[in-house]
Short mmCIF file of C-alpha atoms in Angstrom, two decimals:
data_model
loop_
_atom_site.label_atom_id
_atom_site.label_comp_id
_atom_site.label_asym_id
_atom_site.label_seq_id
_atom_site.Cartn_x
_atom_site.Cartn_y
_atom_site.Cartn_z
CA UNK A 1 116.76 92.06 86.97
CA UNK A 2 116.69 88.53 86.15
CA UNK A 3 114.53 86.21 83.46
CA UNK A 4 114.24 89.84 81.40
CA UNK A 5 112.91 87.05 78.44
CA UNK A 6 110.07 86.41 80.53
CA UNK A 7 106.65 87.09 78.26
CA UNK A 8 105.39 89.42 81.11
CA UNK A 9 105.74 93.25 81.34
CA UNK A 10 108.35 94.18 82.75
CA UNK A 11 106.40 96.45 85.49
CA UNK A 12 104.83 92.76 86.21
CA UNK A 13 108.00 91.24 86.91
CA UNK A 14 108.61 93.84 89.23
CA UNK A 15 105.71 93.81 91.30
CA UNK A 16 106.23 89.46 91.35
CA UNK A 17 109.36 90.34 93.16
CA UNK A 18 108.18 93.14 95.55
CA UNK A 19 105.54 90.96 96.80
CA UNK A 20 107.50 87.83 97.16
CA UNK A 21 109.63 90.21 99.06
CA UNK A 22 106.52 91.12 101.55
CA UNK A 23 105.82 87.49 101.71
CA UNK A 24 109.20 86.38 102.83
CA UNK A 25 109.70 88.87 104.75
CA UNK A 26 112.34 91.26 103.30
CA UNK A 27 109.68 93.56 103.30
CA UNK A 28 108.24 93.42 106.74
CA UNK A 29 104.43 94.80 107.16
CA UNK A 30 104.31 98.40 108.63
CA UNK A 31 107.75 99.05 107.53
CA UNK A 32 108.73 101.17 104.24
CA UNK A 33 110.07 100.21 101.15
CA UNK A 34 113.56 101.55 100.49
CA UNK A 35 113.81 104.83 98.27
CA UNK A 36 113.13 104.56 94.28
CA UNK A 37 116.76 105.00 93.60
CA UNK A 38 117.78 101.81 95.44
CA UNK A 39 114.58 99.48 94.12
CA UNK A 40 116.21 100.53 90.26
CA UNK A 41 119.07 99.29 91.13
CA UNK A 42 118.13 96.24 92.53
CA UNK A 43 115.76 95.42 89.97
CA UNK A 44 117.97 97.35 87.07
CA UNK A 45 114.85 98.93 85.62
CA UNK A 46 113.56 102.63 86.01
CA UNK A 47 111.71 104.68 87.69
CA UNK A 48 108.89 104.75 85.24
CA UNK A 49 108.30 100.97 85.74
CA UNK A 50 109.15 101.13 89.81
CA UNK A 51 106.03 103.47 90.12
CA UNK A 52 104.07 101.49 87.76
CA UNK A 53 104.54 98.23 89.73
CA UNK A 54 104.39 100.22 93.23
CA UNK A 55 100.90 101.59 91.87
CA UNK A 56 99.56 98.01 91.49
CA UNK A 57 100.60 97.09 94.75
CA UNK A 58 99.18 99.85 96.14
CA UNK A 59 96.26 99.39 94.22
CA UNK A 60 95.93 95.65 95.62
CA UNK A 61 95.86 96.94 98.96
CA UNK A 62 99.59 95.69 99.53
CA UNK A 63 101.26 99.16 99.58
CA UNK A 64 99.82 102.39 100.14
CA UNK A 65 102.07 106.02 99.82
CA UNK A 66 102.73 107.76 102.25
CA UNK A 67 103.14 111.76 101.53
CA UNK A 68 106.71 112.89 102.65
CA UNK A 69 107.17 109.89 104.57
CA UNK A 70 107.42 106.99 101.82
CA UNK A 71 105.64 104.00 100.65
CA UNK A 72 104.06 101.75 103.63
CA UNK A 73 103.85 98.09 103.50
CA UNK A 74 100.43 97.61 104.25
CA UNK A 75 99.39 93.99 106.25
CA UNK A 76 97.71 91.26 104.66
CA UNK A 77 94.09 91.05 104.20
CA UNK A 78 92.33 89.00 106.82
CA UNK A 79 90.45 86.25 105.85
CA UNK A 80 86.63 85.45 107.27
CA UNK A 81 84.01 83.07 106.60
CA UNK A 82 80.93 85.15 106.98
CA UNK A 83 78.92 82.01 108.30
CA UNK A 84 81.66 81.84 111.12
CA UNK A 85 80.14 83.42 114.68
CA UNK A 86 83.74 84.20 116.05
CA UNK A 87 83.64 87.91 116.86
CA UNK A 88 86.54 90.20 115.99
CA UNK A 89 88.88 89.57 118.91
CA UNK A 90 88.75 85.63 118.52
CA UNK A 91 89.48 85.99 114.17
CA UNK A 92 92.57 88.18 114.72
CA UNK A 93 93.59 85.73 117.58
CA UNK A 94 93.32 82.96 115.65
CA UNK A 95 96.01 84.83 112.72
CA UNK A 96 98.53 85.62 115.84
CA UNK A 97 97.17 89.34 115.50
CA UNK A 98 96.90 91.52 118.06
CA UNK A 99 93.15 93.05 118.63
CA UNK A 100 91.96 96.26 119.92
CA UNK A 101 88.83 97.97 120.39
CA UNK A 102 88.71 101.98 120.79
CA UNK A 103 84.89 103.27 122.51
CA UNK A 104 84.45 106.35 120.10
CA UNK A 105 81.06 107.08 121.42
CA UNK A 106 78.47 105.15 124.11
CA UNK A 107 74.95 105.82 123.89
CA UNK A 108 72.61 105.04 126.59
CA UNK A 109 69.05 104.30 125.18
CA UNK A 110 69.28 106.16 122.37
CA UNK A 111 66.00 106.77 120.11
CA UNK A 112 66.15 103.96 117.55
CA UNK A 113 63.09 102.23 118.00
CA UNK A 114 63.41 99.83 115.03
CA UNK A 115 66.72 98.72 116.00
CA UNK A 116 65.31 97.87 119.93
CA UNK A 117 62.67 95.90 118.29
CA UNK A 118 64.78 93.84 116.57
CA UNK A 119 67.12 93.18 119.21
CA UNK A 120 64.46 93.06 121.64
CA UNK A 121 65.37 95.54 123.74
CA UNK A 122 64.45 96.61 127.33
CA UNK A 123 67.21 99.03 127.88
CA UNK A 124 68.98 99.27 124.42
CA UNK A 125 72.55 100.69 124.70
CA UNK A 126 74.86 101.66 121.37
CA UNK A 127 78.57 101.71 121.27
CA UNK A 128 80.22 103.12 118.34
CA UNK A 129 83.76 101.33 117.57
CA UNK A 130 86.78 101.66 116.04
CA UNK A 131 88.54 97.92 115.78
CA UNK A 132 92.43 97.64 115.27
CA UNK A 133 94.29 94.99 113.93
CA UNK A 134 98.14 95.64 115.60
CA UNK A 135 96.77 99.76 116.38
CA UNK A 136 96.08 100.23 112.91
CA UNK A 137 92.19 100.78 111.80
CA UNK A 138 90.36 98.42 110.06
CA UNK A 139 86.63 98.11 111.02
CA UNK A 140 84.20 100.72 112.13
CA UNK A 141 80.90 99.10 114.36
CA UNK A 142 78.36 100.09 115.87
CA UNK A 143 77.24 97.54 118.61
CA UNK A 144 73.62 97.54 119.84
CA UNK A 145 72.48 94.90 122.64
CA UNK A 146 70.30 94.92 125.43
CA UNK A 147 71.88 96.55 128.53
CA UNK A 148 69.19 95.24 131.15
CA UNK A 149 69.89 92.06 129.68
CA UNK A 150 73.64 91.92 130.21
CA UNK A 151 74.48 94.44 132.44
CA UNK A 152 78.06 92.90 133.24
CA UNK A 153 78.78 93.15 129.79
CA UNK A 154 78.69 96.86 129.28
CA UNK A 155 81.35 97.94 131.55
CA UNK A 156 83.45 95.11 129.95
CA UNK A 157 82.70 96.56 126.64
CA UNK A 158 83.13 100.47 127.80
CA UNK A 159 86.27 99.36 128.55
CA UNK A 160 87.22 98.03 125.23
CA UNK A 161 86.80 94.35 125.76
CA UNK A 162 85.15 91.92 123.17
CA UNK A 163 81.81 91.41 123.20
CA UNK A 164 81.55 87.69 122.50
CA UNK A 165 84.30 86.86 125.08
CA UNK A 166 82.48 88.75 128.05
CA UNK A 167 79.21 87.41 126.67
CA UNK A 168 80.67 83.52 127.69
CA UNK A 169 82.09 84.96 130.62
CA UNK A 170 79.73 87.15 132.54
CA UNK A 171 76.80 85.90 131.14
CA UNK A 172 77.69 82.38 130.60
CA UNK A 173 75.87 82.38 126.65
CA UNK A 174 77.18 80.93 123.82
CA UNK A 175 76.13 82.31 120.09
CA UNK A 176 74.74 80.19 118.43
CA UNK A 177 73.31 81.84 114.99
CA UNK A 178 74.19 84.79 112.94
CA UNK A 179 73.03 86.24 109.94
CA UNK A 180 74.69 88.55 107.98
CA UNK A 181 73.85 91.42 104.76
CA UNK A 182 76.39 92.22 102.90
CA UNK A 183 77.01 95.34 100.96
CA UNK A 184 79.86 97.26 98.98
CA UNK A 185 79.66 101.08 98.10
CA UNK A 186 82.15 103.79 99.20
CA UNK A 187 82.62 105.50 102.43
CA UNK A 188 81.47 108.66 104.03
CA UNK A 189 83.56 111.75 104.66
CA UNK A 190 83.86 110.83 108.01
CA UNK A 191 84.54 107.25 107.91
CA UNK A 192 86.91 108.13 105.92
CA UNK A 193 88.90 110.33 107.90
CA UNK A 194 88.83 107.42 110.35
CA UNK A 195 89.46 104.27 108.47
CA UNK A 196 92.22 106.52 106.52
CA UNK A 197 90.80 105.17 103.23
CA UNK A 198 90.34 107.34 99.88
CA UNK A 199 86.96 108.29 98.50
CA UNK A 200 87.65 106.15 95.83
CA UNK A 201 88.30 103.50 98.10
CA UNK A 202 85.30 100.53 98.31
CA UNK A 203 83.87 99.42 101.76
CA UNK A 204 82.08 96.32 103.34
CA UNK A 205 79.27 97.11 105.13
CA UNK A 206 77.77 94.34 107.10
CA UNK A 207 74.71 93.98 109.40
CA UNK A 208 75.32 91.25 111.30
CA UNK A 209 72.51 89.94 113.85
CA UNK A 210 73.28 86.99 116.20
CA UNK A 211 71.09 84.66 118.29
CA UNK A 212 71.23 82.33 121.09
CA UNK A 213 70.21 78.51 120.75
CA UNK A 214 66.49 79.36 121.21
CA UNK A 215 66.67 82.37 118.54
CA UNK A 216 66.85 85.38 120.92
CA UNK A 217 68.62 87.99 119.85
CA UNK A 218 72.27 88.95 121.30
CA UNK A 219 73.25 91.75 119.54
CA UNK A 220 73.35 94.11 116.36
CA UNK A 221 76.42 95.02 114.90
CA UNK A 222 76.40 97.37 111.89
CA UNK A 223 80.40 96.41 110.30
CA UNK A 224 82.52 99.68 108.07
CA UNK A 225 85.52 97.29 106.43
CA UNK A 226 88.12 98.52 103.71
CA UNK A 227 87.30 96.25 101.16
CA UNK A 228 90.96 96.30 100.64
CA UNK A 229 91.85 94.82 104.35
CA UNK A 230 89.56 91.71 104.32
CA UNK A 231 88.29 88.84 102.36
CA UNK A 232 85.15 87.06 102.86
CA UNK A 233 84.50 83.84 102.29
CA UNK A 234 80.84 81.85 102.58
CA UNK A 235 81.40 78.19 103.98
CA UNK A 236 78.45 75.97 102.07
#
């Protein structure tokens, strides 16, 4: 490997060059690294300090091992501005990503009287989530809105379209507020299983509420995020 009198440890060097390889490309996201015997020789170091470096990466979100299958080059985190009222399928647009959103479960006026109260409710209606960036997992939501409300938008919605985008186009509304909490803690045994995370692995969880230009409500989404798929940024 070369600059070897670089000050840095030499695990350190090696991860520099594994991600600049991700970066550039030589490492292309979703693919797998090549096999420990061929990153010592191209780096001429050993194995010790290959799975020292690969367990930063994979630490840093960048990699994550797969068992009997390798080491996965994960994709980079997305970046959001939490005052930003673009919904999911208009951020991952806007990076040339591909959006999807999988209905695990639809419930039609389900018993959450707090939650129609502050969405306002007539005919609440929940849809639990599963949002993919490219068909891999990244956020579990669970929507609320008012069904009586926007009745054209729930069959857009049971059928895996964006919210926000059949909000402007069925019901002609633009958002115009949102306010977010923000939390961090560690997922559930069955978010887990979904999101594919560890239970050492940190999560987001947002609330997110968001309003029309008179301050009605729109909707309630309740946000799951791998803390190590996103970063959030707050725009002053």
């Amino acid at each position: 490997m070369e600059n070897q009198a670089n000050l840095l440890p030499l695990y350190e060097q090696v991860r520099r060059e594994i991600l600049a390889g991700i970066e550039t490309g030589q490492f292309a996201e979703g693919s797998f690294l090549p096999p420990e015997p061929e990153l010592m020789a191209r780096y001429g170091v050993s194995r010790i300090t290959i799975r020292r470096a690969i367990g930063e990466l994979c630490g840093d979100g960048r990699l994550q091992r797969q068992q009997g299958r390798g080491t996965l080059v994960m994709p980079g985190k997305v970046r959001q501005t939490l005052v930003s009222l673009s919904g999911f399928s208009e951020t991952m647009d806007g990076l040339g990503r591909k959006a999807s959103h999988r209905i695990l479960a639809r419930t039609d006026n389900p018993d959450a009287p707090a939650i129609r109260a502050r969405v306002q409710a007539e005919a609440l209606i929940r849809f639990d989530r599963l949002l993919e960036d490219d068909g891999r997992p990244m956020t579990l939501e669970t929507l609320w809105f008012d069904a009586a409300r926007f009745p054209d938008v729930v069959e857009t919605v049971a059928a895996g379209g964006s919210f926000f985008a059949a909000l402007r186009d069925k019901a002609g509304i633009e958002p115009a507020h949102a306010e977010r909490q923000i939390d961090v803690n560690l997922a559930s045994a069955s978010e887990r299983a979904i999101l594919s995370v560890s239970a050492a692995q940190p999560v987001y969880r947002i609330e997110k509420i968001v309003t029309d230009a008179e301050g009605r409500p729109l909707a309630l989404s309740q946000l799951v995020t791998p803390s190590h798929l996103v970063t959030y940024t707050i725009k002053s």
